[in-house]
Short mmCIF file of C-alpha atoms in Angstrom, two decimals:
data_model
loop_
_atom_site.label_atom_id
_atom_site.label_comp_id
_atom_site.label_asym_id
_atom_site.label_seq_id
_atom_site.Cartn_x
_atom_site.Cartn_y
_atom_site.Cartn_z
CA MET Y 2 0.14 0.07 0.12
CA THR Y 3 1.41 3.35 -1.02
CA GLY Y 4 1.87 6.19 1.66
CA ARG Y 5 -0.93 8.06 0.25
CA LEU Y 6 -3.29 5.35 0.14
CA ARG Y 7 -2.14 4.46 3.65
CA ARG Y 8 -3.10 7.98 4.93
CA CYS Y 9 -6.62 8.02 3.14
CA ALA Y 10 -7.36 4.33 4.15
CA PRO Y 11 -8.87 5.38 7.50
CA LEU Y 12 -11.03 8.09 5.84
CA LEU Y 13 -12.15 5.37 3.25
CA VAL Y 14 -13.01 3.02 5.91
CA SER Y 15 -14.88 5.69 7.87
CA ALA Y 16 -16.80 6.53 4.99
CA ALA Y 17 -17.69 3.07 3.88
CA GLY Y 18 -19.02 2.14 7.11
CA ALA Y 19 -21.34 5.21 7.55
CA MET Y 20 -22.51 4.60 3.96
CA ILE Y 21 -23.51 1.00 4.44
CA VAL Y 22 -25.70 2.10 7.36
CA ALA Y 23 -27.11 4.88 5.44
CA LEU Y 24 -27.66 3.00 2.35
CA ASP Y 25 -29.23 0.13 4.28
CA GLY Y 26 -31.84 2.40 6.01
CA THR Y 27 -33.07 3.90 2.77
CA VAL Y 28 -33.25 0.94 0.53
CA LEU Y 29 -35.11 -0.91 3.35
CA LEU Y 30 -37.97 1.65 2.89
CA VAL Y 31 -38.37 0.52 -0.93
CA ALA Y 32 -38.14 -3.18 0.00
CA GLN Y 33 -40.81 -3.31 2.71
CA PRO Y 34 -43.80 -3.75 0.42
CA GLY Y 35 -42.28 -6.50 -1.54
CA LEU Y 36 -41.19 -8.13 1.59
CA GLN Y 37 -44.64 -7.88 3.17
CA ARG Y 38 -46.19 -9.59 -0.05
CA ALA Y 39 -43.70 -12.39 -0.22
CA LEU Y 40 -43.78 -13.38 3.52
CA ALA Y 41 -47.32 -12.60 4.06
CA ALA Y 42 -46.54 -10.31 6.81
CA GLY Y 43 -49.00 -8.12 8.68
CA PRO Y 44 -48.31 -4.27 8.86
CA ALA Y 45 -47.19 -4.28 12.57
CA GLN Y 46 -44.49 -7.20 11.63
CA VAL Y 47 -43.35 -4.87 8.88
CA GLN Y 48 -43.14 -1.87 10.97
CA TRP Y 49 -40.99 -4.15 13.45
CA THR Y 50 -38.48 -4.67 10.81
CA SER Y 51 -37.52 -1.00 11.27
CA THR Y 52 -38.52 -0.47 14.90
CA GLY Y 53 -36.32 -3.69 15.89
CA TYR Y 54 -33.23 -2.16 14.34
CA LEU Y 55 -33.83 1.22 15.56
CA VAL Y 56 -34.39 0.33 19.22
CA ALA Y 57 -31.12 -1.93 19.09
CA VAL Y 58 -28.96 0.82 17.52
CA ALA Y 59 -30.13 3.64 19.90
CA ALA Y 60 -29.78 1.35 22.96
CA LEU Y 61 -26.22 0.15 22.32
CA LEU Y 62 -24.49 3.03 20.83
CA VAL Y 63 -22.92 4.66 23.82
CA LEU Y 64 -21.86 1.34 25.28
CA ALA Y 65 -20.25 0.16 21.91
CA GLY Y 66 -18.31 3.51 21.89
CA ARG Y 67 -16.88 2.88 25.44
CA LEU Y 68 -16.22 -0.75 24.19
CA GLY Y 69 -14.31 0.93 21.53
CA ASP Y 70 -12.25 3.22 23.96
CA ARG Y 71 -11.51 0.21 25.81
CA TYR Y 72 -10.85 -2.62 23.44
CA GLY Y 73 -9.72 -0.62 20.33
CA HIS Y 74 -11.80 1.04 17.42
CA LEU Y 75 -10.79 -0.74 14.63
CA ARG Y 76 -11.36 -3.96 16.37
CA LEU Y 77 -14.92 -2.78 17.09
CA LEU Y 78 -15.41 -1.50 13.47
CA ARG Y 79 -14.09 -4.78 11.85
CA THR Y 80 -16.44 -6.62 14.11
CA GLY Y 81 -19.33 -4.45 13.28
CA LEU Y 82 -18.72 -4.84 9.69
CA LEU Y 83 -18.54 -8.52 9.46
CA GLY Y 84 -21.76 -8.70 11.70
CA PHE Y 85 -23.35 -6.51 9.73
CA GLY Y 86 -22.69 -8.08 6.57
CA ALA Y 87 -23.64 -11.55 8.05
CA ALA Y 88 -26.96 -10.33 9.53
CA SER Y 89 -27.80 -8.86 5.94
CA ALA Y 90 -26.99 -12.15 4.28
CA GLY Y 91 -29.13 -14.06 6.79
CA ILE Y 92 -32.02 -11.72 6.01
CA ALA Y 93 -31.48 -12.09 2.35
CA LEU Y 94 -31.87 -15.95 3.14
CA ALA Y 95 -34.73 -15.53 5.76
CA PRO Y 96 -37.71 -18.14 5.35
CA SER Y 97 -40.34 -15.86 7.36
CA VAL Y 98 -40.87 -12.39 8.69
CA GLY Y 99 -39.96 -13.36 12.21
CA TRP Y 100 -36.58 -14.22 11.05
CA VAL Y 101 -36.35 -11.00 9.35
CA ILE Y 102 -37.14 -8.96 12.44
CA ALA Y 103 -34.83 -11.19 14.66
CA LEU Y 104 -31.90 -10.61 12.16
CA ARG Y 105 -32.61 -6.81 11.85
CA VAL Y 106 -32.18 -6.75 15.61
CA VAL Y 107 -28.90 -8.61 15.21
CA GLN Y 108 -28.14 -6.28 12.29
CA GLY Y 109 -28.80 -3.15 14.68
CA LEU Y 110 -26.33 -4.54 17.14
CA PHE Y 111 -23.60 -4.77 14.88
CA GLY Y 112 -24.46 -1.53 13.72
CA ALA Y 113 -24.22 -0.13 16.88
CA LEU Y 114 -20.50 -1.49 17.14
CA LEU Y 115 -19.99 0.03 13.78
CA GLN Y 116 -21.05 3.57 13.89
CA PRO Y 117 -19.04 5.29 16.76
CA ALA Y 118 -15.95 3.44 15.45
CA THR Y 119 -16.30 5.02 12.18
CA LEU Y 120 -15.77 8.73 13.94
CA ALA Y 121 -13.37 7.64 16.41
CA VAL Y 122 -11.09 6.12 13.81
CA LEU Y 123 -10.89 9.53 12.25
CA ARG Y 124 -10.32 11.31 15.52
CA SER Y 125 -7.35 9.08 16.30
CA VAL Y 126 -5.58 9.59 13.01
CA TYR Y 127 -6.01 13.14 11.49
CA PRO Y 128 -4.93 16.36 12.98
CA ASP Y 129 -7.47 19.26 13.38
CA ARG Y 130 -7.40 20.67 9.93
CA GLU Y 131 -7.44 17.39 8.37
CA LEU Y 132 -10.06 16.14 10.71
CA ARG Y 133 -12.41 18.84 9.33
CA ARG Y 134 -12.06 17.74 5.94
CA ALA Y 135 -12.47 14.24 6.63
CA VAL Y 136 -15.70 14.82 8.51
CA ALA Y 137 -16.93 16.70 5.57
CA VAL Y 138 -16.00 13.76 3.15
CA ARG Y 139 -18.01 11.64 5.35
CA THR Y 140 -20.86 13.84 5.61
CA GLY Y 141 -20.88 13.94 1.72
CA ALA Y 142 -20.81 10.31 1.31
CA ILE Y 143 -23.87 9.61 3.78
CA ALA Y 144 -25.62 12.25 1.85
CA VAL Y 145 -24.95 10.27 -1.46
CA ALA Y 146 -25.94 6.92 0.19
CA ALA Y 147 -29.08 8.13 1.55
CA GLY Y 148 -30.05 10.09 -1.59
CA SER Y 149 -29.11 7.11 -4.07
CA GLY Y 150 -30.77 4.55 -1.87
CA PRO Y 151 -34.38 4.94 -2.87
CA VAL Y 152 -33.27 4.76 -6.58
CA LEU Y 153 -30.88 1.79 -6.24
CA GLY Y 154 -33.35 -0.07 -4.08
CA GLY Y 155 -36.30 0.57 -6.76
CA VAL Y 156 -34.17 -0.90 -9.41
CA LEU Y 157 -33.07 -4.02 -7.44
CA VAL Y 158 -36.42 -4.80 -5.95
CA ALA Y 159 -38.09 -4.28 -9.58
CA HIS Y 160 -35.54 -6.75 -11.22
CA PHE Y 161 -34.54 -9.17 -8.61
CA GLY Y 162 -36.94 -8.95 -5.80
CA TRP Y 163 -36.77 -7.63 -2.11
CA ARG Y 164 -34.06 -9.99 -0.92
CA ALA Y 165 -31.44 -8.35 -3.47
CA VAL Y 166 -31.34 -5.17 -1.39
CA PHE Y 167 -29.82 -7.05 1.39
CA TRP Y 168 -27.48 -9.22 -0.66
CA LEU Y 169 -26.09 -5.64 -1.80
CA ASN Y 170 -24.56 -5.05 1.60
CA VAL Y 171 -22.49 -8.36 1.44
CA PRO Y 172 -19.84 -7.33 -1.34
CA VAL Y 173 -19.79 -3.81 0.01
CA VAL Y 174 -19.04 -5.08 3.47
CA LEU Y 175 -16.26 -7.29 2.41
CA ALA Y 176 -14.55 -4.64 0.56
CA ALA Y 177 -14.70 -2.35 3.53
CA VAL Y 178 -13.51 -5.25 5.79
CA LEU Y 179 -10.45 -5.85 3.67
CA LEU Y 180 -9.66 -2.03 3.51
CA ALA Y 181 -10.09 -2.00 7.40
CA LEU Y 182 -7.68 -4.89 7.71
CA ALA Y 183 -4.86 -2.54 5.96
CA VAL Y 184 -5.42 0.45 8.57
CA ARG Y 185 -2.99 0.78 11.11
CA LEU Y 186 -3.77 3.24 13.94
CA PRO Y 187 -1.29 4.82 16.13
CA ALA Y 188 -0.97 3.34 19.43
CA PRO Y 189 -2.78 5.45 21.97
CA GLU Y 190 -1.22 6.67 25.32
CA ARG Y 191 -3.96 5.01 27.47
CA PRO Y 192 -4.21 4.97 31.31
CA ALA Y 193 -4.80 1.82 33.02
CA PRO Y 194 -8.26 0.49 31.68
CA GLN Y 195 -11.23 1.50 33.71
CA PRO Y 196 -13.84 -0.90 34.69
CA LEU Y 197 -16.92 -0.49 32.80
CA ASP Y 198 -20.14 0.80 34.73
CA LEU Y 199 -22.40 -2.04 34.03
CA THR Y 200 -25.28 -0.70 36.08
CA GLY Y 201 -25.05 2.76 34.06
CA ALA Y 202 -24.62 0.82 30.75
CA VAL Y 203 -28.00 -1.04 31.55
CA LEU Y 204 -29.83 1.91 32.63
CA LEU Y 205 -28.79 4.13 29.76
CA ALA Y 206 -29.64 1.06 27.07
CA GLY Y 207 -33.23 0.83 28.78
CA THR Y 208 -34.04 4.41 28.82
CA LEU Y 209 -32.88 4.90 24.98
CA ALA Y 210 -34.85 1.59 23.99
CA LEU Y 211 -38.18 2.67 25.75
CA PHE Y 212 -37.91 6.14 24.48
CA VAL Y 213 -37.19 5.13 20.83
CA HIS Y 214 -39.87 2.59 21.00
CA ALA Y 215 -42.27 4.92 22.20
CA LEU Y 216 -41.69 7.47 19.46
CA ALA Y 217 -41.74 4.86 16.95
CA GLY Y 218 -45.06 3.89 18.09
CA VAL Y 219 -46.49 7.53 17.84
CA PRO Y 220 -47.52 7.60 14.08
CA ALA Y 221 -50.03 4.60 14.70
CA HIS Y 222 -51.36 5.36 18.20
CA GLY Y 223 -50.60 8.83 19.20
CA TRP Y 224 -49.04 10.67 22.14
CA THR Y 225 -51.80 10.07 24.53
CA ALA Y 226 -52.14 6.22 24.00
CA ALA Y 227 -51.76 4.08 27.03
CA PRO Y 228 -48.58 2.30 25.51
CA ALA Y 229 -46.99 5.64 24.48
CA LEU Y 230 -47.65 7.09 28.14
CA LEU Y 231 -46.24 3.90 29.72
CA GLU Y 232 -43.12 3.87 27.80
CA LEU Y 233 -42.35 7.45 28.08
CA SER Y 234 -43.00 7.30 31.85
CA GLY Y 235 -40.67 4.13 32.07
CA ALA Y 236 -38.08 6.01 30.13
CA ALA Y 237 -38.36 9.00 32.32
CA ALA Y 238 -37.90 6.86 35.43
CA LEU Y 239 -34.99 5.01 34.00
CA ALA Y 240 -33.35 8.18 33.23
CA ALA Y 241 -33.78 9.60 36.47
CA ALA Y 242 -32.30 6.41 37.98
CA LEU Y 243 -29.39 6.68 35.53
CA VAL Y 244 -28.67 10.43 36.60
CA VAL Y 245 -28.33 9.00 40.31
CA SER Y 246 -26.34 6.20 39.24
CA GLN Y 247 -23.92 8.34 36.98
CA ARG Y 248 -23.38 10.87 40.05
CA ARG Y 249 -22.35 8.01 42.32
CA ALA Y 250 -20.36 5.81 39.71
CA ALA Y 251 -16.53 5.93 40.03
CA HIS Y 252 -16.37 5.40 36.31
CA PRO Y 253 -19.61 6.39 34.80
CA ILE Y 254 -20.68 5.06 31.36
CA VAL Y 255 -20.98 8.61 30.11
CA PRO Y 256 -17.63 10.23 31.31
CA SER Y 257 -18.10 13.61 33.14
CA ALA Y 258 -15.52 15.21 31.02
CA VAL Y 259 -17.89 14.72 28.07
CA THR Y 260 -21.12 15.54 29.99
CA ARG Y 261 -19.44 18.80 31.32
CA SER Y 262 -18.19 20.02 28.04
CA VAL Y 263 -20.40 22.81 26.59
CA PRO Y 264 -19.18 22.46 23.00
CA VAL Y 265 -20.11 18.67 23.04
CA THR Y 266 -23.60 18.86 24.67
CA ALA Y 267 -24.48 21.92 22.59
CA SER Y 268 -23.40 20.03 19.25
CA MET Y 269 -25.36 16.81 20.20
CA THR Y 270 -28.34 19.03 21.23
CA LEU Y 271 -28.16 20.65 17.74
CA LEU Y 272 -27.90 17.59 15.80
CA LEU Y 273 -31.12 16.16 17.67
CA LEU Y 274 -32.98 19.12 16.94
CA THR Y 275 -31.84 19.69 13.38
CA THR Y 276 -32.35 16.03 12.35
CA ALA Y 277 -35.75 15.99 13.67
CA GLY Y 278 -37.00 19.03 11.78
CA LEU Y 279 -35.19 17.64 8.51
CA PHE Y 280 -36.65 14.18 8.72
CA GLY Y 281 -40.00 15.34 9.85
CA SER Y 282 -40.22 17.90 7.01
CA LEU Y 283 -39.11 15.14 4.69
CA PHE Y 284 -42.13 12.86 5.74
CA THR Y 285 -44.40 15.62 5.69
CA ALA Y 286 -43.34 16.90 2.34
CA THR Y 287 -44.27 13.62 0.82
CA PHE Y 288 -47.90 14.13 1.40
CA LEU Y 289 -47.49 17.79 0.54
CA LEU Y 290 -46.14 17.15 -2.85
CA GLN Y 291 -48.20 14.19 -3.94
CA GLY Y 292 -51.35 14.73 -2.03
CA VAL Y 293 -51.82 18.42 -2.36
CA LEU Y 294 -49.50 19.36 -5.27
CA GLY Y 295 -50.59 16.15 -7.15
CA LEU Y 296 -46.89 14.97 -8.15
CA ASP Y 297 -46.18 11.27 -8.93
CA PRO Y 298 -43.36 9.57 -6.91
CA LEU Y 299 -40.77 10.33 -9.56
CA ALA Y 300 -41.43 13.87 -9.74
CA THR Y 301 -41.48 14.21 -5.96
CA GLY Y 302 -37.99 12.44 -5.90
CA LEU Y 303 -36.75 14.96 -8.47
CA ARG Y 304 -38.05 17.97 -6.28
CA VAL Y 305 -36.29 16.43 -3.05
CA LEU Y 306 -32.83 15.80 -5.33
CA PRO Y 307 -31.42 19.42 -4.63
CA LEU Y 308 -31.28 18.35 -0.78
CA THR Y 309 -28.91 15.76 -1.64
CA VAL Y 310 -27.03 17.58 -4.35
CA LEU Y 311 -26.59 20.63 -1.84
CA MET Y 312 -25.32 18.21 1.10
CA VAL Y 313 -22.78 16.78 -0.93
CA LEU Y 314 -21.61 20.14 -2.39
CA GLY Y 315 -22.00 22.03 0.77
CA SER Y 316 -19.86 19.76 2.93
CA PRO Y 317 -16.52 21.02 1.66
CA LEU Y 318 -17.75 24.31 1.70
CA ALA Y 319 -18.89 23.85 5.30
CA SER Y 320 -15.65 22.57 6.23
CA ALA Y 321 -13.60 25.90 4.69
CA ALA Y 322 -16.12 28.24 6.48
CA LEU Y 323 -15.68 26.31 9.83
CA GLY Y 324 -11.98 26.81 9.43
CA ARG Y 325 -12.18 30.26 8.27
CA TRP Y 326 -15.03 31.60 10.86
CA GLY Y 327 -15.49 29.05 13.59
CA PRO Y 328 -18.17 26.72 14.68
CA ARG Y 329 -20.61 29.19 16.02
CA PRO Y 330 -21.25 31.31 12.93
CA THR Y 331 -21.23 28.16 10.71
CA ALA Y 332 -23.64 26.30 12.76
CA VAL Y 333 -25.88 29.21 13.27
CA THR Y 334 -26.02 30.03 9.42
CA GLY Y 335 -26.71 26.48 8.57
CA THR Y 336 -29.58 26.26 11.27
CA LEU Y 337 -31.24 29.39 9.82
CA LEU Y 338 -30.98 27.96 6.26
CA VAL Y 339 -32.79 24.64 7.42
CA VAL Y 340 -35.37 26.83 8.96
CA LEU Y 341 -35.98 29.01 6.07
CA GLY Y 342 -36.28 25.97 3.74
CA VAL Y 343 -38.65 24.14 6.10
CA ALA Y 344 -40.83 27.50 6.42
CA GLY Y 345 -40.62 27.96 2.65
CA LEU Y 346 -42.10 24.54 2.08
CA ALA Y 347 -44.97 25.45 4.26
CA ARG Y 348 -45.96 28.22 2.06
CA LEU Y 349 -46.53 25.91 -0.94
CA SER Y 350 -49.98 25.56 -1.99
CA ALA Y 351 -52.03 23.83 -4.85
CA SER Y 352 -52.10 26.98 -6.59
CA ASP Y 353 -48.32 27.75 -6.39
CA ALA Y 354 -45.92 26.58 -9.04
CA VAL Y 355 -43.86 23.25 -8.04
CA GLY Y 356 -40.69 24.81 -8.96
CA PRO Y 357 -39.73 26.38 -5.79
CA ALA Y 358 -40.10 23.20 -3.70
CA GLY Y 359 -36.64 22.23 -5.31
CA ALA Y 360 -35.18 25.73 -4.21
CA PHE Y 361 -36.29 25.21 -0.65
CA PHE Y 362 -35.00 21.72 -0.50
CA ALA Y 363 -31.57 23.04 -1.77
CA LEU Y 364 -31.68 25.57 1.31
CA ILE Y 365 -32.34 22.64 3.59
CA GLY Y 366 -29.73 20.66 2.21
CA ALA Y 367 -27.01 23.46 2.36
CA GLY Y 368 -27.93 24.20 5.66
CA PHE Y 369 -28.04 20.74 7.19
CA ALA Y 370 -24.34 20.00 5.59
CA ALA Y 371 -23.18 23.04 7.47
CA VAL Y 372 -24.81 21.76 10.71
CA MET Y 373 -23.67 18.22 10.32
CA VAL Y 374 -19.90 19.06 9.64
CA THR Y 375 -19.76 21.71 12.34
CA ALA Y 376 -21.22 19.64 14.85
CA THR Y 377 -19.81 16.38 14.22
CA GLY Y 378 -16.30 17.93 13.95
CA THR Y 379 -16.88 19.79 17.11
CA VAL Y 380 -17.74 16.66 19.04
CA VAL Y 381 -15.19 14.66 17.65
CA GLY Y 382 -12.52 17.39 17.69
CA ASP Y 383 -13.27 18.27 21.50
CA ALA Y 384 -13.13 15.04 22.88
CA PRO Y 385 -9.97 13.54 24.42
CA PRO Y 386 -8.74 10.51 22.42
CA GLU Y 387 -9.34 8.06 25.23
CA TYR Y 388 -13.27 9.17 24.99
CA ALA Y 389 -13.57 9.30 21.27
CA GLY Y 390 -15.72 6.19 21.15
CA ALA Y 391 -17.94 7.45 23.97
CA VAL Y 392 -18.59 10.98 22.01
CA GLY Y 393 -18.97 9.05 18.79
CA GLY Y 394 -21.74 6.93 20.42
CA LEU Y 395 -23.66 9.85 21.77
CA LYS Y 396 -23.36 11.77 18.53
CA GLN Y 397 -24.86 8.93 16.86
CA THR Y 398 -27.61 8.60 19.28
CA ALA Y 399 -28.63 12.08 18.79
CA THR Y 400 -28.80 11.48 14.72
CA ASN Y 401 -30.80 8.17 15.28
CA ILE Y 402 -33.17 9.64 17.71
CA GLY Y 403 -33.89 12.87 15.89
CA PRO Y 404 -35.27 11.34 12.78
CA THR Y 405 -37.71 9.18 14.83
CA LEU Y 406 -38.69 12.28 16.89
CA GLY Y 407 -39.29 14.42 13.72
CA ILE Y 408 -41.69 11.86 12.29
CA ALA Y 409 -43.47 11.40 15.58
CA VAL Y 410 -44.16 15.18 15.89
CA ALA Y 411 -45.09 15.38 12.04
CA THR Y 412 -47.73 12.70 12.56
CA SER Y 413 -49.27 14.15 15.67
CA VAL Y 414 -49.59 17.59 14.25
CA GLY Y 415 -51.19 16.09 11.35
CA ALA Y 416 -48.81 15.67 8.45
CA ALA Y 417 -51.37 14.26 5.85
CA ALA Y 418 -54.29 16.57 6.64
CA SER Y 419 -52.45 19.83 7.22
CA ALA Y 420 -48.96 19.95 5.83
CA GLY Y 421 -48.64 23.56 5.95
CA PRO Y 422 -49.06 23.85 9.72
CA THR Y 423 -47.06 20.75 10.51
CA LEU Y 424 -44.04 22.29 8.53
CA LEU Y 425 -44.25 25.46 10.50
CA ALA Y 426 -44.07 23.44 13.89
CA LEU Y 427 -41.06 21.66 12.41
CA ALA Y 428 -39.28 24.87 11.43
CA ALA Y 429 -40.04 26.05 14.95
CA ILE Y 430 -38.23 22.86 16.44
CA THR Y 431 -35.36 23.44 14.10
CA ALA Y 432 -35.23 27.09 15.16
CA LEU Y 433 -34.75 25.75 18.83
CA GLY Y 434 -31.27 24.63 17.35
CA LEU Y 435 -29.98 28.03 17.18
CA LEU Y 436 -29.77 28.11 21.03
CA PRO Y 437 -27.25 25.37 21.32
CA ALA Y 438 -25.57 26.66 18.20
CA ALA Y 439 -25.06 30.07 19.76
CA LEU Y 440 -23.01 28.25 22.76
CA LEU Y 441 -20.50 26.80 20.33
CA PRO Y 442 -17.16 28.35 20.13
CA GLY Y 443 -17.24 31.41 18.40
CA ASN Y 444 -14.08 31.67 16.22
CA ARG Y 445 -11.68 29.60 14.36
CA THR Y 446 -9.40 29.30 17.07
CA SER Y 447 -11.87 27.61 19.35
CA GLY Y 448 -13.01 23.95 19.20
CA MET Y 449 -11.07 21.60 16.83
CA SER Y 450 -8.77 24.18 15.85
CA ARG Y 451 -7.60 25.37 19.28
CA ARG Y 452 -3.94 25.60 20.31
CA ARG Y 453 -3.86 27.32 23.44
CA PRO Y 454 -1.00 27.41 25.49
CA GLY Y 455 -3.19 26.52 28.36
CA PRO Y 456 -6.59 25.27 28.96
CA GLY Y 457 -9.81 27.25 28.74
CA PRO Y 458 -12.79 27.23 31.03
CA GLY Y 459 -14.77 25.04 28.51
CA ALA Y 460 -11.63 22.35 28.41
CA LEU Y 461 -12.54 18.78 29.04
CA ARG Y 462 -11.30 17.53 32.20
CA VAL Y 463 -10.59 14.28 33.94
CA ASP Y 464 -10.17 14.05 37.67
CA GLY Y 465 -10.11 17.71 37.48
CA ARG Y 466 -7.31 17.87 35.25
CA PRO Y 467 -7.51 19.51 31.78
CA VAL Y 468 -7.30 16.98 28.83
CA ARG Y 469 -6.53 17.86 25.35
CA PRO Y 470 -6.34 16.13 22.08
CA ARG Y 471 -2.85 14.72 21.30
CA ARG Y 472 -1.04 14.76 17.99
CA THR Y 473 0.23 11.15 17.05
CA ARG Y 474 3.66 10.73 15.48
CA ASP Y 475 4.57 12.66 12.52
CA GLY Y 476 1.27 14.82 13.07
CA VAL Y 477 -1.06 12.06 12.01
#
């Protein structure tokens, strides 16, 4: 392997792992109708092919990140890739919908191992300026995968059946694993391994699993149904127990160095709110474009396409803006663009031309690229290397819960019956992201780019001592 390829290999592996997860989620939506017919599955069973995966991923992401911090992120990345691919092959061979649901849960488990590692690998290899660019490339790769998933899934299902979308993962995973085997990470300077907080891990997993399952059931039953109220109450009780447990734990599952970092917590809150607004708006816009404006599915997809294009093109521009102006201006600008785009969609009506829809989706795509690159880069760049997996897991948790929350809000407001008010409500939720965006570092010498001689007031600390990211040998 040449020196240039060796230097790019961690980024390629990280982007490939993120793309596999993003692609799997979007192609599944296209495959579900065929799966339902072929396996004679009921609507609730088909819903569980998505819900089971979401619950497993959300419950285990932070624990997986901590395991990566303890045992090595490359090891978790390779294990996650192999398990994800094996589960995909099993789903493609599944004889019944029960097997599909069970294997989707298994796939979610390995997806949880995989996702935090894709960020932690970047954190352990690249210095600050290169880390910004790597995060931008990874964000663009996710946009390409998510945008092409429905088209690719439609072609595969039309010509080869629903099982083909799961066979698709197998060769892609094998190629990523072979590339991952060639990656060598610098040996970290680690203190003695700390014991895992198993009580905290169980409470956190239970809290997230109940919360996500409750949100996933809102579109069918509503917020006030007995199952939703029971699960939300249970999640709140477990969350309270988790807070008490974490305050007493010698080595909490979520390190205090992370929870006390304003840039990290602000970035994760921003990601949660923005992804909720984005995916809730996409869900609602489907009803608006097809039900109100009378577009067919293909025309609807073409109107949404600018969102993907601007996410891909906007990612490197966001990286450059982040380096020049810093996290706060970039994140605030990106959030405003998303708000304007979502609010613009709310103004469309049956008498309007459909052309402006593409412009509004372009605004959303450009803004979301800026938010993703800034928040992801701040989370990963501000984390001490020994906690890179933990913050990667928290970041992925926010971006997994956000879409489910956004769709739950959209259905409760009335996406199908009143798209305009629903989109305005989602724009308001997105606008709340301006508050955490304003808490991010205000200039380019803050956050990932800081090189201060001494720790500032927001520096991450372990046992009362400041902890800074370290460069590895040769600046890599």
